């Protein structure tokens, strides 16, 4: 069973991620490969896009997987692609999400409607 799903809504310039369960490093590597490929595909069409990462069913991860997520986002810290909303279900998940993605354009939500409203509000994409 896949532990993640990656889809892109070109009309809204919205990359949607669904993360589930407790991951091994193999799970992370599969996600990293698919996420990187999708990012490359999107930036061929548009410089800016939004991300909604639904991590409500994503367990608090091992230190190793947490560090791998940090490494995935490190090269992108200086880049501004657009807003990135992370949906979580617990305070502990919110802490981990904020630690992994401490960017100014990243926000953590527990309510999907609020996250989508923030992502899609007028002027939310640079340029």
mmCIF file of C-alpha atoms in Angstrom:
data_model
loop_
_atom_site.group_PDB
_atom_site.id
_atom_site.type_symbol
_atom_site.label_atom_id
_atom_site.label_comp_id
_atom_site.label_asym_id
_atom_site.label_seq_id
_atom_site.Cartn_x
_atom_site.Cartn_y
_atom_site.Cartn_z
ATOM 1 C CA UNK A 1 0.000 0.000 0.000
ATOM 2 C CA UNK A 2 1.338 3.421 -0.972
ATOM 3 C CA UNK A 3 2.103 5.679 1.952
ATOM 4 C CA UNK A 4 1.834 8.840 -0.105
ATOM 5 C CA UNK A 5 -0.004 10.364 -3.043
ATOM 6 C CA UNK A 6 1.221 13.285 -5.180
ATOM 7 C CA UNK A 7 -1.219 15.136 -7.472
ATOM 8 C CA UNK A 8 -1.133 18.505 -9.240
ATOM 9 C CA UNK A 9 -4.018 20.844 -10.082
ATOM 10 C CA UNK A 10 -2.605 23.017 -12.885
ATOM 11 C CA UNK A 11 -5.564 25.415 -12.917
ATOM 12 C CA UNK A 12 -4.965 26.431 -9.282
ATOM 13 C CA UNK A 13 -1.216 25.809 -9.424
ATOM 14 C CA UNK A 14 -1.681 23.515 -6.423
ATOM 15 C CA UNK A 15 0.477 20.492 -5.647
ATOM 16 C CA UNK A 16 -1.368 18.201 -3.230
ATOM 17 C CA UNK A 17 0.441 15.675 -1.075
ATOM 18 C CA UNK A 18 -1.192 13.009 1.075
ATOM 19 C CA UNK A 19 1.168 11.383 3.593
ATOM 20 C CA UNK A 20 0.168 8.383 5.717
ATOM 21 C CA UNK A 21 1.594 6.035 8.305
ATOM 22 C CA UNK A 22 5.027 5.472 9.735
ATOM 23 C CA UNK A 23 7.780 5.513 7.117
ATOM 24 C CA UNK A 24 10.968 3.590 6.571
ATOM 25 C CA UNK A 25 13.846 5.251 4.737
ATOM 26 C CA UNK A 26 12.807 3.281 1.628
ATOM 27 C CA UNK A 27 9.369 4.923 1.854
ATOM 28 C CA UNK A 28 11.056 8.318 2.143
ATOM 29 C CA UNK A 29 13.315 7.663 -0.866
ATOM 30 C CA UNK A 30 10.288 6.695 -2.988
ATOM 31 C CA UNK A 31 8.534 9.906 -1.914
ATOM 32 C CA UNK A 32 11.625 12.022 -2.535
ATOM 33 C CA UNK A 33 11.974 10.652 -6.077
ATOM 34 C CA UNK A 34 8.317 11.235 -6.952
ATOM 35 C CA UNK A 35 8.221 14.670 -5.295
ATOM 36 C CA UNK A 36 11.392 15.803 -7.079
ATOM 37 C CA UNK A 37 10.123 14.567 -10.454
ATOM 38 C CA UNK A 38 6.799 16.357 -9.958
ATOM 39 C CA UNK A 39 8.572 19.590 -8.932
ATOM 40 C CA UNK A 40 10.720 19.488 -12.080
ATOM 41 C CA UNK A 41 7.618 18.862 -14.210
ATOM 42 C CA UNK A 42 5.719 21.773 -12.607
ATOM 43 C CA UNK A 43 8.496 24.357 -12.893
ATOM 44 C CA UNK A 44 8.683 23.662 -16.621
ATOM 45 C CA UNK A 45 5.126 25.068 -16.782
ATOM 46 C CA UNK A 46 5.190 27.759 -14.082
ATOM 47 C CA UNK A 47 7.744 29.361 -11.783
ATOM 48 C CA UNK A 48 5.371 29.533 -8.797
ATOM 49 C CA UNK A 49 2.962 27.064 -7.280
ATOM 50 C CA UNK A 50 1.275 26.249 -3.986
ATOM 51 C CA UNK A 51 1.553 23.081 -1.894
ATOM 52 C CA UNK A 52 -1.012 21.446 0.388
ATOM 53 C CA UNK A 53 0.549 18.625 2.377
ATOM 54 C CA UNK A 54 -2.099 16.568 4.167
ATOM 55 C CA UNK A 55 -0.208 14.914 7.008
ATOM 56 C CA UNK A 56 -3.204 14.266 9.274
ATOM 57 C CA UNK A 57 -2.673 10.505 8.977
ATOM 58 C CA UNK A 58 1.121 10.803 9.018
ATOM 59 C CA UNK A 59 2.645 9.416 12.203
ATOM 60 C CA UNK A 60 5.352 11.214 14.134
ATOM 61 C CA UNK A 61 8.418 9.911 12.301
ATOM 62 C CA UNK A 62 11.766 8.517 13.390
ATOM 63 C CA UNK A 63 14.654 10.925 13.789
ATOM 64 C CA UNK A 64 16.218 9.482 10.625
ATOM 65 C CA UNK A 65 13.126 10.124 8.494
ATOM 66 C CA UNK A 66 12.655 13.565 10.079
ATOM 67 C CA UNK A 67 16.227 14.488 9.185
ATOM 68 C CA UNK A 68 15.695 13.207 5.644
ATOM 69 C CA UNK A 69 12.709 15.554 5.278
ATOM 70 C CA UNK A 70 14.851 18.440 6.560
ATOM 71 C CA UNK A 71 17.524 17.573 3.985
ATOM 72 C CA UNK A 72 14.898 17.484 1.238
ATOM 73 C CA UNK A 73 13.751 21.013 2.087
ATOM 74 C CA UNK A 74 17.189 22.518 2.890
ATOM 75 C CA UNK A 75 18.156 23.293 -0.738
ATOM 76 C CA UNK A 76 14.763 24.969 -1.256
ATOM 77 C CA UNK A 77 14.966 27.245 1.810
ATOM 78 C CA UNK A 78 16.205 30.211 -0.211
ATOM 79 C CA UNK A 79 13.743 29.684 -3.041
ATOM 80 C CA UNK A 80 10.226 31.084 -3.088
ATOM 81 C CA UNK A 81 7.902 28.850 -5.079
ATOM 82 C CA UNK A 82 4.735 29.923 -3.275
ATOM 83 C CA UNK A 83 2.812 29.105 -0.140
ATOM 84 C CA UNK A 84 3.089 25.708 1.528
ATOM 85 C CA UNK A 85 0.315 24.567 3.899
ATOM 86 C CA UNK A 86 0.741 21.524 6.120
ATOM 87 C CA UNK A 87 -2.366 19.867 7.569
ATOM 88 C CA UNK A 88 -1.778 18.008 10.839
ATOM 89 C CA UNK A 89 -3.918 16.290 13.453
ATOM 90 C CA UNK A 90 -1.895 16.775 16.646
ATOM 91 C CA UNK A 91 0.275 19.294 18.474
ATOM 92 C CA UNK A 92 3.278 16.951 18.260
ATOM 93 C CA UNK A 93 2.876 16.670 14.484
ATOM 94 C CA UNK A 94 2.619 20.470 14.290
ATOM 95 C CA UNK A 95 5.896 20.850 16.185
ATOM 96 C CA UNK A 96 7.639 18.369 13.880
ATOM 97 C CA UNK A 97 6.203 20.057 10.775
ATOM 98 C CA UNK A 98 7.317 23.516 11.899
ATOM 99 C CA UNK A 99 10.793 22.180 12.714
ATOM 100 C CA UNK A 100 11.223 20.538 9.317
ATOM 101 C CA UNK A 101 9.871 23.504 7.328
ATOM 102 C CA UNK A 102 10.665 26.788 9.105
ATOM 103 C CA UNK A 103 10.081 28.927 6.007
ATOM 104 C CA UNK A 104 8.199 32.229 6.084
ATOM 105 C CA UNK A 105 5.755 30.981 3.432
ATOM 106 C CA UNK A 106 4.971 27.733 5.315
ATOM 107 C CA UNK A 107 1.995 27.500 7.661
ATOM 108 C CA UNK A 108 0.632 24.601 9.708
ATOM 109 C CA UNK A 109 -3.135 24.041 9.960
ATOM 110 C CA UNK A 110 -5.535 21.582 11.574
ATOM 111 C CA UNK A 111 -8.459 22.718 9.387
ATOM 112 C CA UNK A 112 -8.398 21.901 5.658
ATOM 113 C CA UNK A 113 -10.772 24.701 4.644
ATOM 114 C CA UNK A 114 -8.586 27.287 6.401
ATOM 115 C CA UNK A 115 -5.482 25.863 4.718
ATOM 116 C CA UNK A 116 -7.057 25.990 1.254
ATOM 117 C CA UNK A 117 -8.363 29.525 1.839
ATOM 118 C CA UNK A 118 -4.878 30.696 2.856
ATOM 119 C CA UNK A 119 -3.255 28.946 -0.104
ATOM 120 C CA UNK A 120 -5.658 30.246 -2.733
ATOM 121 C CA UNK A 121 -6.199 33.804 -1.516
ATOM 122 C CA UNK A 122 -5.565 36.559 -4.037
ATOM 123 C CA UNK A 123 -1.910 37.554 -4.208
ATOM 124 C CA UNK A 124 -0.694 34.370 -2.533
ATOM 125 C CA UNK A 125 1.700 33.547 -5.372
ATOM 126 C CA UNK A 126 4.778 35.701 -6.003
ATOM 127 C CA UNK A 127 5.194 37.363 -9.369
#
